[in-house]
mmCIF file of C-alpha atoms in Angstrom:
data_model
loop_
_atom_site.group_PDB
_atom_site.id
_atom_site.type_symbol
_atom_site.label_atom_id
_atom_site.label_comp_id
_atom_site.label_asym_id
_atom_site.label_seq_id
_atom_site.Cartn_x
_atom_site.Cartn_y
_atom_site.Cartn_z
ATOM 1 C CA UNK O 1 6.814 -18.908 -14.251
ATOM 2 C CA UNK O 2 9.495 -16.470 -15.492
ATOM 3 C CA UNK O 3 9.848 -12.925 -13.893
ATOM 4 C CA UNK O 4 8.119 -10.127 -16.782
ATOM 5 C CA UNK O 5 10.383 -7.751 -17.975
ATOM 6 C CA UNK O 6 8.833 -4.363 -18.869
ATOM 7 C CA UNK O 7 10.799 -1.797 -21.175
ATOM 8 C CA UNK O 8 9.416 1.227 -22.214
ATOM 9 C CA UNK O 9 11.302 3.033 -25.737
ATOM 10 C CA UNK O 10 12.863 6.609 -24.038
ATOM 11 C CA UNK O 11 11.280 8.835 -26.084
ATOM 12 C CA UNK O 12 7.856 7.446 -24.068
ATOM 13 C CA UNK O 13 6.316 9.652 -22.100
ATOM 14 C CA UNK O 14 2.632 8.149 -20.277
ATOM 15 C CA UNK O 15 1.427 7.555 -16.779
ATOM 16 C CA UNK O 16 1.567 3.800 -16.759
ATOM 17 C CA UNK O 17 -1.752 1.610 -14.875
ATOM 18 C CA UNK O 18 -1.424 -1.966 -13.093
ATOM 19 C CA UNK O 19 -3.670 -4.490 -12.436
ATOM 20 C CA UNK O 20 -3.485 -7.563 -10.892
ATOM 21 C CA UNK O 21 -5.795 -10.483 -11.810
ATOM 22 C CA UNK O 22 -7.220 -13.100 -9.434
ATOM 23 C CA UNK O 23 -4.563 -15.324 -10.850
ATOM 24 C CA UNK O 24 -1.544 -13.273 -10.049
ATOM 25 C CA UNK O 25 -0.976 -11.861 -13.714
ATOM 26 C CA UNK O 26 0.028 -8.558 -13.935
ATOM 27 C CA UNK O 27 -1.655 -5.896 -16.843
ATOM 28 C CA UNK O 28 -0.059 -2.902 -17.730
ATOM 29 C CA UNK O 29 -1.720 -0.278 -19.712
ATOM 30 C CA UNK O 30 -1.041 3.640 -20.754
ATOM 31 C CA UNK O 31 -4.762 3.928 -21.300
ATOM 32 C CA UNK O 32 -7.021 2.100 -18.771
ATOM 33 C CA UNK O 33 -9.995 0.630 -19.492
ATOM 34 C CA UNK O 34 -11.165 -0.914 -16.070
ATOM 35 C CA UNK O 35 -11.705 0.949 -13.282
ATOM 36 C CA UNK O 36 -9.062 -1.941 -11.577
ATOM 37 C CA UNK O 37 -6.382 -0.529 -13.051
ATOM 38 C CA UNK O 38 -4.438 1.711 -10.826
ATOM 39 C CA UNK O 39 -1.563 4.182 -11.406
ATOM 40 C CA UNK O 40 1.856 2.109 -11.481
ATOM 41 C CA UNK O 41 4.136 5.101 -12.666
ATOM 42 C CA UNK O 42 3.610 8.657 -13.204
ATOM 43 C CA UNK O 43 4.994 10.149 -16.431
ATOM 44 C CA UNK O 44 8.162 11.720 -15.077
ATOM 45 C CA UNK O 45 7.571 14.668 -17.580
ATOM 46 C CA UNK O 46 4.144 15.588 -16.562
ATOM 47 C CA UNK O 47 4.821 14.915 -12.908
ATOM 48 C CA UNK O 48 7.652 17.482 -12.490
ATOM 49 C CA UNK O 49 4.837 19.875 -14.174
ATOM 50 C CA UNK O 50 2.299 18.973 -11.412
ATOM 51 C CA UNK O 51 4.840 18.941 -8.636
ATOM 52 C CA UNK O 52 6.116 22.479 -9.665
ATOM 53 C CA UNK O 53 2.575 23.397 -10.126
ATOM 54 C CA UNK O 54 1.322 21.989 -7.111
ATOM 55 C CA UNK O 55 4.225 22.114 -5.066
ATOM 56 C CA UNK O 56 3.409 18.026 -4.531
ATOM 57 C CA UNK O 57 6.686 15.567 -2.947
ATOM 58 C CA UNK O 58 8.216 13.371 -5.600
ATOM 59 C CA UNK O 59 6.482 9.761 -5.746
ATOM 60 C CA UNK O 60 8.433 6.935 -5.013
ATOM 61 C CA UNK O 61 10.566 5.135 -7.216
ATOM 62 C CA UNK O 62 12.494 2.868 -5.189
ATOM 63 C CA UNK O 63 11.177 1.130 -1.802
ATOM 64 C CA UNK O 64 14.817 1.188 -0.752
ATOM 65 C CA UNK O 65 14.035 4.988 0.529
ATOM 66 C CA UNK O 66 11.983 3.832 3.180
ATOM 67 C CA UNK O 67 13.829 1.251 4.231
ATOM 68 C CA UNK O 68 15.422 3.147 7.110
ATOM 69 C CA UNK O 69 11.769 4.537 8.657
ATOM 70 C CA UNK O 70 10.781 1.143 8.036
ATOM 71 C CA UNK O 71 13.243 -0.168 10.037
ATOM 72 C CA UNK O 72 12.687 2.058 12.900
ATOM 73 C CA UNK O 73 9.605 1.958 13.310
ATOM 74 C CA UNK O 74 9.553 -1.953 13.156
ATOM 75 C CA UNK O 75 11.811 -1.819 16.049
ATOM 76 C CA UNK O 76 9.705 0.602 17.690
ATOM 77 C CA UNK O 77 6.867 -1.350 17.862
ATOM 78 C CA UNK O 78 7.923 -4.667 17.319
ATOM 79 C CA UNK O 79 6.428 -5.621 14.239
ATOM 80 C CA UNK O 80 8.084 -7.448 11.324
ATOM 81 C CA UNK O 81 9.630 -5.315 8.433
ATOM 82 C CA UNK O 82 8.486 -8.056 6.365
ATOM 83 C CA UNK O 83 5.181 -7.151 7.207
ATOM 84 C CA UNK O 84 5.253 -3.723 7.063
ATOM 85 C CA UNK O 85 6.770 -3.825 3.873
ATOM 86 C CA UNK O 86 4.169 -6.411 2.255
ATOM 87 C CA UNK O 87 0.983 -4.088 3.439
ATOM 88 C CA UNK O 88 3.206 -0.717 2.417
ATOM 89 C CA UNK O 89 3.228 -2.796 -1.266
ATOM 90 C CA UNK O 90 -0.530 -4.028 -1.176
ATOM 91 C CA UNK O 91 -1.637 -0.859 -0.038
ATOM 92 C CA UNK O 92 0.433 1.585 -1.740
ATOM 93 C CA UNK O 93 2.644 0.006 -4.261
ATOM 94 C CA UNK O 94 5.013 2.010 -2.501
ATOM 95 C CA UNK O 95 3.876 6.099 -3.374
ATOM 96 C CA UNK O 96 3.306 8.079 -0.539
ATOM 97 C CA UNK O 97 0.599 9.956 -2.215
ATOM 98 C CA UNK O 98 -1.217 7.630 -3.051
ATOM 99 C CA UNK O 99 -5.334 8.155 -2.049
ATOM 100 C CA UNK O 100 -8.065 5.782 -2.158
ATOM 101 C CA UNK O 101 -11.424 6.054 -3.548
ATOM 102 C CA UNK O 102 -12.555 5.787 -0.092
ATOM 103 C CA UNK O 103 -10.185 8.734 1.322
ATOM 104 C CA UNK O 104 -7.376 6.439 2.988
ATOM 105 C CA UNK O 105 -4.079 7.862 2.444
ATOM 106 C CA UNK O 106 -0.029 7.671 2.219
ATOM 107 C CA UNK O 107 2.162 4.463 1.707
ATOM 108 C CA UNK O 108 -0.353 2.272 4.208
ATOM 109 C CA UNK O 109 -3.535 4.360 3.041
ATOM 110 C CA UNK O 110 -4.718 4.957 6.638
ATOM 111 C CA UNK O 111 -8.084 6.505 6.552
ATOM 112 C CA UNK O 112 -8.981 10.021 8.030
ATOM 113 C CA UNK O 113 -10.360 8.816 11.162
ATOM 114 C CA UNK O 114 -7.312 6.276 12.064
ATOM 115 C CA UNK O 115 -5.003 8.448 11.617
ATOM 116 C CA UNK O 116 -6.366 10.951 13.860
ATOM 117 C CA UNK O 117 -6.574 8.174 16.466
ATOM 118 C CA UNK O 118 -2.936 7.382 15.562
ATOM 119 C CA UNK O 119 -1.858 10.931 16.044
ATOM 120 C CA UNK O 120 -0.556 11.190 12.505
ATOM 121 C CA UNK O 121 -0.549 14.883 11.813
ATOM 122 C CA UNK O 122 0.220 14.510 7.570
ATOM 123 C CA UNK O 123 -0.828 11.069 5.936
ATOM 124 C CA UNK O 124 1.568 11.823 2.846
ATOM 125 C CA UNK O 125 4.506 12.413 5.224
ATOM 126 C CA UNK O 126 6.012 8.897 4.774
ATOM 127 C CA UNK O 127 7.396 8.753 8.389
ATOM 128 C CA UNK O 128 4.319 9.817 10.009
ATOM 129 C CA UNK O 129 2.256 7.621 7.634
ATOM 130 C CA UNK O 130 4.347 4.523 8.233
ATOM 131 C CA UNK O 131 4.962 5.370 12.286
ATOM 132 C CA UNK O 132 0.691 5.304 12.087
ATOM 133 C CA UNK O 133 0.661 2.367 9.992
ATOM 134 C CA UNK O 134 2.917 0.195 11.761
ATOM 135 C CA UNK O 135 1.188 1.506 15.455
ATOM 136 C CA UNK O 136 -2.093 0.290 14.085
ATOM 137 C CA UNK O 137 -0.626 -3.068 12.941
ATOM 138 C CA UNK O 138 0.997 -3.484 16.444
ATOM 139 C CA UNK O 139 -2.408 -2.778 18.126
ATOM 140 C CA UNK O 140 -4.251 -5.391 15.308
ATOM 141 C CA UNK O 141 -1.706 -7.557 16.080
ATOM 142 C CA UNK O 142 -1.775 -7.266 19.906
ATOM 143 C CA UNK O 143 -6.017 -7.721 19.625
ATOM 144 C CA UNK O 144 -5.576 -10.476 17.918
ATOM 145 C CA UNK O 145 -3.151 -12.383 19.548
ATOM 146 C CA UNK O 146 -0.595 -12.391 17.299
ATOM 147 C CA UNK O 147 -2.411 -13.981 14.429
ATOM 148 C CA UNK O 148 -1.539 -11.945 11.592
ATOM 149 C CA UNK O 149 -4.266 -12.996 9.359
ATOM 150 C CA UNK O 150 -6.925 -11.840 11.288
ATOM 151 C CA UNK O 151 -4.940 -8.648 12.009
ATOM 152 C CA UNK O 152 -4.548 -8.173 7.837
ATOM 153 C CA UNK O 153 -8.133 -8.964 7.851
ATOM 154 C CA UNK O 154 -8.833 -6.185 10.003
ATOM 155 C CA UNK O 155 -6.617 -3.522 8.386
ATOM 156 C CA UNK O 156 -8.470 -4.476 5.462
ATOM 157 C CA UNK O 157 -12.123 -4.374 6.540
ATOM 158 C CA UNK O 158 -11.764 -2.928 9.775
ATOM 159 C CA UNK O 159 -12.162 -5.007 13.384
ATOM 160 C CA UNK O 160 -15.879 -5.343 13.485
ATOM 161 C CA UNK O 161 -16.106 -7.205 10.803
ATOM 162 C CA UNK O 162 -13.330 -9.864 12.327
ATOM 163 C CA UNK O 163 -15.190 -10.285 15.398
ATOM 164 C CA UNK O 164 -18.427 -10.129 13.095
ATOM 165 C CA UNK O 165 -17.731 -13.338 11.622
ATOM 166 C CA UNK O 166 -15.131 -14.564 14.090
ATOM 167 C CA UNK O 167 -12.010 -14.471 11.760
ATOM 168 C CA UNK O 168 -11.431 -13.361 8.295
ATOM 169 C CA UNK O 169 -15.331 -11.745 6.819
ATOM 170 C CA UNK O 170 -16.292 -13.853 3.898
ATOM 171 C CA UNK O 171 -15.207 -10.747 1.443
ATOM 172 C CA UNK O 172 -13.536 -11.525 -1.417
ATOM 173 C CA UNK O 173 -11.427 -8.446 -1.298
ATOM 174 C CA UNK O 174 -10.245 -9.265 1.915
ATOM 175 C CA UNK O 175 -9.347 -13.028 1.529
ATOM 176 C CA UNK O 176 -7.004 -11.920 -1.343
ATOM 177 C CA UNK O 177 -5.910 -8.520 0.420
ATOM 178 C CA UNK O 178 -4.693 -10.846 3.477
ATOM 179 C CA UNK O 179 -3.437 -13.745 0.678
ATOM 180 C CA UNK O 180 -1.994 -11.157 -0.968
ATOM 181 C CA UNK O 181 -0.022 -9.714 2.148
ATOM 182 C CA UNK O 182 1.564 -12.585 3.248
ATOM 183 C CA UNK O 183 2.627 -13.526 -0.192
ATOM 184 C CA UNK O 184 4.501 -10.100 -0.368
ATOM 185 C CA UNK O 185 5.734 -10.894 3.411
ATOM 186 C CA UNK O 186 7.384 -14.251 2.131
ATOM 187 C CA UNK O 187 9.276 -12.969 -0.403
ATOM 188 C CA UNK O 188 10.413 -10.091 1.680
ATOM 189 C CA UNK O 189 11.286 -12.151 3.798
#
């Protein structure tokens, strides 16, 4: 399949959605439809206004920027970067203010709760979020032996439902969230 290339005429100026079908092909819209659409990229125009409004941190543009928390924290804990960098992608598509419908939060949407557990003080700080992140991945990781699909599984849907069904729960979202994952991890890799 060859790689899409996206160009958008300068004058432009529209907060661009993404979605993701269950066959890997990738939708782009200025004016969502379908409540699976998510933001892809803010309209640089109208998100200056906001951030000067609301006094809100830049989103990401490049992944590159984290690359050196990403790094450190990987080492930290011993956890893949590959890793971190495939959930950072599936979670967040890389902006570190991103927010759920659910409330999770930052570039590995960590809920409320978690990250209290995690001692993360400011889930849109992208150190703290990722140092969280990658903590709770360790400790998944650690649970489950290593296994990193059962450990996406339960980032995903949480650890009770793991040991629920004893291995990945028979969700759909979370048999293509952990698909998903490692997919990202390979070509990070």
């Amino acid at each position: 399949m060859a790689p899409a290339v996206i160009s958008w005429p300068a004058a432009a100026s529209a907060d661009i959605y993404r979605y993701e079908d269950p066959e890997g092909t990738l939708h782009f819209t200025d004016a969502p439809t379908d409540k699976r659409f998510k933001i892809f990229m803010r309209d640089i125009k109208k998100d200056r206004k906001l951030r000067t409004v609301f006094k809100l941190p830049g989103y990401a543009r490049n992944p590159a920027e984290f690359e050196p928390i990403i790094a450190a924290y990987a080492k930290e804990y011993g956890v893949d970067s590959s890793l971190i960098k495939a959930v950072i992608h599936a979670e967040s598509g890389y902006n570190p203010n991103a927010v759920s419908r659910k409330g999770a939060q930052g570039l590995m949407q960590l809920m409320p709760k978690t990250a209290q557990g995690l001692k993360v003080n400011n889930s849109l700080d992208p150190s703290d979020n990722i140092r969280g992140g990658v903590r709770y991945l360790r400790f998944l990781l650690d649970t489950f032996k290593g296994n990193e699909s059962l450990a996406l599984a339960a980032y995903n849907s949480g650890m009770g439902s793991v040991a629920k069904y004893g291995g990945i729960p028979p969700y759909q979202e979370t048999q293509d969230y952990v698909a998903k994952v490692l997919s990202y991890r390979n070509n990070y890799r």
